[in-house]
Amino acid sequence: MPTQNDRRAFLAAAGAAAFGLPFLAGAQPNETRRRFEQAQQRNNNIAGDGPVVIASGNGLETVRLAQQLIAQGGDPLDAIVAGVKIVEDDPNDMSVGYGGLPNEEGVVELDSSVMHGPMHRSGAVAALRNIKNPAAVAREVARRTDHCMIVGEGALKFALRMGFKEENLLTEQARQAWLKWRSTLNRDDDWLQDDELDLPVKDNKGAQLPSPSGRGWPSKARSGEGQSSLASSQYPGVDETINGVPYTTGTIHCSALTAPGADLAGCTTTSGLSWKLPGRVGDSPIIGAGLYTDNEVGSAGATGRGEAVIQICGAHTIVMRMDAGDHPQDACLYALQKIADCTKVQRLLDERGRPNFNVVFYAVRKDGQFGSACMRGVREFAIADSTGVRLEKCATLFDD
Ligand code: GLY
């Protein structure tokens, strides 16, 4: 015998289906209502005539510049590579390019990919050291080689041959953050923590200062016992700090449409997961994961935990959903739900069995519709269209 709740769920799901929201089928009533309201609030933008450029929240200046360049007749890929360069060059964004947080050995390794819609060409570099603008190197891979990806030493050699300048990408701020991470890994190793350094034992009036807590205390930063907080302004661009140590999977993604019905391009560029194993490659340079562009359909990309995005082929999944008729925001939510469904190991789940990490997807469709969604919390994306340049709030899969 169907209960009242069953009936409500059925009606909500039927309503959702009528509104073209197939991802809602089977959802619980409260969840269905929340997502339904979110879908009603979503951006039903009537794209004017001009370019539409979407990026992650750190890309406000990126979308502004890319929109201008496309409006002046520039190629969409050239425009977004120029746009993301602003963030790659910015020492204060610790998740991308120069100033990005390094790997476990204190070396900055960058990943990037690009796709050019009209010719369906792609290029990528991964684990690239000493070159500030991996997106521009990835574009050269697409433009000047028959390959799709070049990594590590080979990527550096390729970049140098293309005329890129080799430089140290580790800023003093990022080095200090690495030192803090390294020294708080294990109380019993030979890296001293702040409270073990040779600090004065008396203040300038001669009074005794509290003594340091000493060695032998378990304080591994990621033990789960640490004080976790959202990133502070001390570490711009990072996702969170644990016991004062910054962690990031931050990245910049940017996708552009030259005009509704016209051409698309996409680019994702990152310094990747902070403190990663040397050679670790995330989703950003993987075509179909951190970026996918189909000139007949749309373009999508990701920021956040790359391993999760790779395991569901995130950007490709979103473009395929848009091809099947989804609004870009719904396609992003679908991919996030897929990640949630596929996340099964305990260390990646919160107390309610939901992913304890974040992923944010961004998408623009060939007709100019756009959208973005994050796994949890409050996130923003940058958008430039005929109504202006602004930040908008991402939809959220789990909002409590
Ligand atoms: N999404 C960036 C990374 O995981 O490397």
XYZ file of C-alpha atoms and ligand atoms in Angstrom:
405
model
C 0.000 0.000 0.000
C 1.683 3.308 -1.005
C 2.172 5.752 1.879
C 1.658 9.501 1.787
C 5.448 9.912 1.551
C 5.685 7.496 -1.362
C 3.006 9.479 -3.121
C 4.791 12.807 -2.453
C 8.038 11.367 -3.761
C 6.268 10.085 -6.852
C 4.617 13.456 -7.531
C 7.870 15.318 -6.964
C 9.761 12.969 -9.265
C 7.014 13.194 -11.883
C 7.133 17.009 -11.600
C 10.869 16.917 -11.955
C 10.639 14.730 -15.019
C 8.100 17.130 -16.522
C 10.626 19.924 -16.020
C 13.330 17.892 -17.732
C 15.226 17.023 -14.549
C 15.789 13.296 -14.942
C 18.506 13.258 -12.222
C 15.758 13.791 -9.640
C 13.999 10.510 -10.344
C 14.295 8.311 -7.272
C 15.398 11.124 -4.904
C 13.851 11.421 -1.424
C 11.015 14.011 -1.033
C 13.013 16.661 0.894
C 15.983 16.234 -1.328
C 13.746 16.371 -4.391
C 12.071 19.588 -3.227
C 15.376 21.252 -2.461
C 16.888 20.360 -5.788
C 13.693 21.308 -7.589
C 13.795 24.778 -5.984
C 17.447 25.054 -6.825
C 16.657 24.207 -10.410
C 13.921 26.855 -10.518
C 16.400 29.441 -9.195
C 19.058 28.445 -11.660
C 20.247 30.805 -14.292
C 17.827 30.583 -17.196
C 19.880 33.112 -19.044
C 18.779 34.164 -22.467
C 22.228 34.465 -23.967
C 22.412 37.672 -25.986
C 24.490 37.746 -29.113
C 27.981 38.021 -27.700
C 30.514 35.695 -26.127
C 29.772 33.665 -23.006
C 32.804 32.868 -20.829
C 32.592 30.862 -17.594
C 35.379 30.205 -15.060
C 35.972 29.098 -11.498
C 35.535 31.754 -8.794
C 39.189 32.827 -9.027
C 38.635 33.747 -12.695
C 36.745 37.033 -12.632
C 39.525 38.895 -14.457
C 40.027 35.839 -16.665
C 36.464 35.929 -18.023
C 36.601 39.713 -18.377
C 39.727 39.592 -20.549
C 38.649 36.536 -22.539
C 35.283 38.105 -23.337
C 37.000 41.291 -24.556
C 39.446 39.373 -26.738
C 36.700 37.250 -28.295
C 34.543 40.349 -28.890
C 37.530 41.851 -30.747
C 37.579 38.804 -33.036
C 40.135 36.711 -31.145
C 40.222 32.931 -31.262
C 38.379 31.513 -28.207
C 41.303 29.313 -27.133
C 43.807 32.159 -27.427
C 41.411 34.331 -25.440
C 41.015 31.939 -22.522
C 44.720 31.061 -22.417
C 45.394 34.803 -22.136
C 42.703 34.994 -19.455
C 44.018 32.174 -17.255
C 47.542 33.607 -17.572
C 46.424 36.385 -15.219
C 45.897 33.773 -12.491
C 48.929 31.643 -13.450
C 51.131 34.740 -13.077
C 49.565 35.794 -9.770
C 51.842 34.838 -6.836
C 48.910 35.279 -4.473
C 46.816 32.460 -5.957
C 48.378 29.435 -4.283
C 46.477 26.904 -6.396
C 47.676 27.800 -9.896
C 50.969 28.561 -11.687
C 53.564 30.809 -10.034
C 53.066 30.738 -6.254
C 51.163 27.431 -6.339
C 51.681 25.080 -3.390
C 54.460 22.559 -4.121
C 54.677 18.773 -3.958
C 55.976 16.866 -0.917
C 59.562 17.695 -1.883
C 58.847 21.423 -2.044
C 58.825 21.552 -5.856
C 55.978 23.179 -7.791
C 54.594 20.860 -10.510
C 51.912 22.191 -12.848
C 49.220 20.469 -14.938
C 47.094 21.942 -17.732
C 44.964 21.029 -20.714
C 43.258 22.902 -23.516
C 40.640 21.998 -26.130
C 39.838 23.904 -29.290
C 36.295 23.162 -30.397
C 36.321 23.924 -34.132
C 39.035 21.360 -34.981
C 38.419 19.131 -31.933
C 42.115 19.432 -31.037
C 43.468 19.032 -27.531
C 46.819 19.451 -25.810
C 48.036 18.879 -22.272
C 51.098 18.955 -20.056
C 51.494 17.319 -16.658
C 54.024 17.460 -13.820
C 55.665 20.395 -15.583
C 58.334 22.147 -13.489
C 59.817 25.654 -13.754
C 57.437 27.013 -16.403
C 54.895 29.526 -15.172
C 52.235 29.198 -17.911
C 51.386 25.528 -18.522
C 48.165 26.425 -20.377
C 50.161 28.168 -23.099
C 52.495 25.141 -23.290
C 49.451 22.832 -23.576
C 48.181 24.998 -26.444
C 51.543 24.507 -28.207
C 51.193 20.725 -27.758
C 47.828 20.963 -29.550
C 49.070 23.388 -32.183
C 52.534 22.073 -33.039
C 52.517 18.334 -32.330
C 50.496 15.269 -33.181
C 50.366 14.368 -29.468
C 47.720 15.054 -26.841
C 49.888 15.085 -23.695
C 53.539 15.528 -22.741
C 54.666 15.039 -19.123
C 57.522 15.718 -16.730
C 61.016 16.163 -18.140
C 59.702 15.871 -21.697
C 57.177 18.649 -21.073
C 59.909 20.938 -19.714
C 62.169 20.225 -22.714
C 59.262 20.865 -25.072
C 58.400 24.152 -23.340
C 62.011 25.347 -23.544
C 62.105 24.513 -27.250
C 58.925 26.528 -27.675
C 60.704 29.527 -26.151
C 59.196 29.505 -22.650
C 61.446 30.819 -19.892
C 62.572 28.546 -17.036
C 62.162 30.067 -13.564
C 61.703 29.127 -9.920
C 57.947 28.953 -9.238
C 58.225 28.523 -5.462
C 57.409 31.840 -3.802
C 58.553 32.589 -0.251
C 54.922 32.333 0.932
C 54.540 28.868 -0.639
C 57.938 27.766 0.731
C 56.917 28.817 4.246
C 53.630 26.912 3.874
C 55.552 23.801 2.699
C 57.909 24.118 5.678
C 54.937 24.283 8.029
C 53.391 21.200 6.413
C 56.683 19.274 6.428
C 57.495 20.110 10.042
C 54.053 19.192 11.401
C 53.921 15.778 9.717
C 55.439 13.894 12.596
C 56.597 15.116 16.024
C 59.231 12.403 16.157
C 61.040 13.167 12.940
C 63.959 15.577 12.639
C 61.933 18.511 11.320
C 61.259 20.825 14.282
C 57.841 22.392 14.700
C 57.327 26.056 15.576
C 57.037 25.313 19.282
C 60.300 23.313 19.251
C 62.425 26.026 17.680
C 64.999 27.856 19.755
C 62.626 30.592 20.852
C 63.419 32.967 23.737
C 62.494 31.504 27.131
C 61.997 34.958 28.709
C 60.144 37.990 27.373
C 61.866 41.393 27.079
C 60.978 42.204 30.721
C 62.670 39.016 31.920
C 59.442 37.130 32.671
C 59.420 33.377 32.009
C 57.529 32.427 28.801
C 55.405 29.253 28.713
C 57.582 26.315 27.737
C 56.955 24.545 24.431
C 54.896 21.394 24.549
C 57.914 19.303 23.587
C 58.371 16.336 21.318
C 56.598 13.033 21.384
C 53.125 14.546 20.966
C 51.071 13.008 18.192
C 50.185 15.856 15.883
C 50.029 14.583 12.368
C 48.213 17.369 10.572
C 45.743 15.104 8.777
C 44.968 12.841 11.733
C 41.439 14.217 11.822
C 42.025 15.619 15.301
C 43.349 18.900 13.992
C 41.559 22.216 13.877
C 40.179 22.446 10.340
C 38.976 25.699 8.906
C 38.146 27.177 5.549
C 41.107 28.865 3.997
C 42.112 32.125 5.580
C 43.209 35.186 3.664
C 46.769 34.216 4.677
C 46.606 31.540 1.966
C 44.638 32.922 -0.990
C 43.132 30.334 -3.328
C 43.531 27.366 -0.970
C 40.558 25.248 0.113
C 41.175 24.750 3.822
C 43.766 24.882 6.554
C 44.288 22.123 9.120
C 46.240 23.161 12.223
C 47.342 26.175 10.232
C 48.640 24.094 7.311
C 47.015 24.982 3.976
C 45.636 22.280 1.667
C 44.372 22.808 -1.848
C 43.043 21.065 -4.898
C 42.297 24.516 -6.287
C 42.637 25.186 -9.963
C 41.289 27.523 -12.599
C 38.947 26.256 -15.283
C 37.653 28.477 -18.108
C 35.330 27.635 -21.007
C 34.242 30.056 -23.730
C 31.567 30.247 -26.411
C 32.178 32.916 -29.050
C 28.427 33.462 -29.553
C 25.332 31.274 -29.179
C 25.509 28.579 -31.841
C 29.145 29.352 -32.640
C 32.546 28.030 -31.449
C 33.765 26.687 -28.113
C 37.073 26.262 -26.321
C 38.145 25.159 -22.852
C 41.189 25.277 -20.590
C 42.062 24.020 -17.094
C 45.318 24.853 -15.313
C 46.571 24.071 -11.811
C 49.410 23.433 -9.418
C 47.317 20.448 -8.307
C 46.976 18.861 -4.933
C 49.250 20.453 -2.349
C 52.003 18.210 -0.933
C 51.296 15.523 -3.569
C 53.744 12.754 -4.378
C 56.159 13.959 -7.062
C 54.739 13.050 -10.457
C 51.149 12.839 -9.251
C 48.817 13.998 -12.013
C 45.310 15.218 -11.250
C 42.264 15.681 -13.431
C 43.195 19.074 -14.902
C 45.375 17.794 -17.774
C 43.233 14.708 -18.435
C 40.943 15.276 -21.400
C 37.468 14.095 -20.403
C 38.135 14.567 -16.663
C 39.154 18.150 -15.806
C 38.185 19.428 -19.260
C 36.097 18.431 -22.244
C 34.868 20.474 -25.193
C 32.623 19.326 -28.023
C 31.984 22.081 -30.540
C 28.537 20.691 -31.341
C 27.423 20.524 -27.696
C 29.292 22.533 -25.076
C 32.328 22.715 -22.853
C 32.876 21.732 -19.207
C 35.615 21.602 -16.611
C 36.364 20.931 -12.964
C 38.159 22.153 -9.885
C 38.546 20.241 -6.624
C 39.602 16.684 -5.809
C 41.034 15.465 -9.103
C 41.047 11.766 -8.222
C 37.250 11.833 -7.855
C 36.792 13.711 -11.134
C 39.040 11.295 -13.035
C 37.161 8.274 -11.701
C 33.866 9.407 -13.267
C 35.315 11.143 -16.374
C 33.679 14.314 -15.014
C 33.828 16.870 -17.832
C 32.992 14.312 -20.525
C 30.042 13.084 -18.464
C 28.711 16.650 -18.253
C 29.058 17.318 -21.974
C 27.293 14.029 -22.741
C 24.449 15.004 -20.378
C 24.146 18.370 -22.130
C 24.080 16.536 -25.454
C 21.127 14.551 -24.103
C 19.322 17.806 -23.270
C 20.334 18.660 -19.703
C 20.726 22.267 -18.648
C 24.445 22.824 -17.817
C 23.708 23.193 -14.095
C 21.744 19.925 -14.038
C 24.544 18.197 -15.934
C 27.027 19.425 -13.277
C 24.758 18.168 -10.465
C 24.422 14.816 -12.216
C 28.210 14.407 -12.327
C 28.515 15.371 -8.648
C 25.861 12.813 -7.699
C 27.811 10.241 -9.711
C 30.927 11.068 -7.660
C 28.901 10.773 -4.434
C 27.547 7.385 -5.551
C 31.026 6.159 -6.491
C 32.762 7.306 -3.277
C 32.826 4.222 -1.103
C 35.946 4.331 1.067
C 35.434 5.471 4.662
C 38.286 7.994 4.760
C 36.555 10.005 2.007
C 33.089 10.023 3.612
C 31.593 12.257 6.289
C 29.480 11.004 9.174
C 26.431 10.932 6.855
C 28.173 8.835 4.221
C 28.645 11.725 1.794
C 31.938 12.783 0.195
C 33.984 14.826 2.688
C 35.801 16.681 -0.111
C 34.758 19.249 -2.647
C 34.507 19.225 -6.419
C 33.104 22.087 -8.503
C 31.984 21.701 -12.110
C 31.439 24.475 -14.680
C 29.663 24.164 -18.026
C 28.507 26.218 -20.988
C 26.214 24.865 -23.676
C 26.331 25.663 -27.394
C 23.135 27.753 -27.095
C 24.731 30.030 -24.453
C 23.141 28.495 -21.343
C 25.647 28.005 -18.534
C 25.789 26.633 -15.002
C 27.994 25.447 -12.179
C 27.578 23.234 -9.117
C 29.687 22.174 -6.147
C 29.557 19.105 -3.929
C 29.123 21.042 -0.686
C 29.316 24.478 0.927
C 29.095 27.836 -0.760
C 31.124 28.384 -3.916
C 31.053 30.982 -6.677
C 31.837 30.921 -10.367
C 32.775 33.770 -12.692
C 30.701 34.550 -15.764
C 30.918 37.081 -18.577
C 27.984 37.329 -20.972
C 25.883 40.009 -22.642
C 24.614 41.195 -19.255
C 28.069 41.778 -17.790
C 30.936 40.289 -15.809
C 30.149 38.950 -12.349
C 30.425 36.185 -9.755
C 27.388 33.944 -9.251
C 26.664 31.305 -6.643
C 27.154 27.675 -7.660
C 24.301 25.229 -7.078
C 25.129 22.795 -4.265
C 24.525 19.033 -4.151
C 24.713 18.764 -0.348
C 23.879 22.086 1.251
C 23.892 21.144 4.933
N 41.703 19.477 -9.581
C 43.058 19.679 -9.404
C 43.799 18.485 -8.942
O 43.242 17.625 -8.272
O 44.962 18.374 -9.243
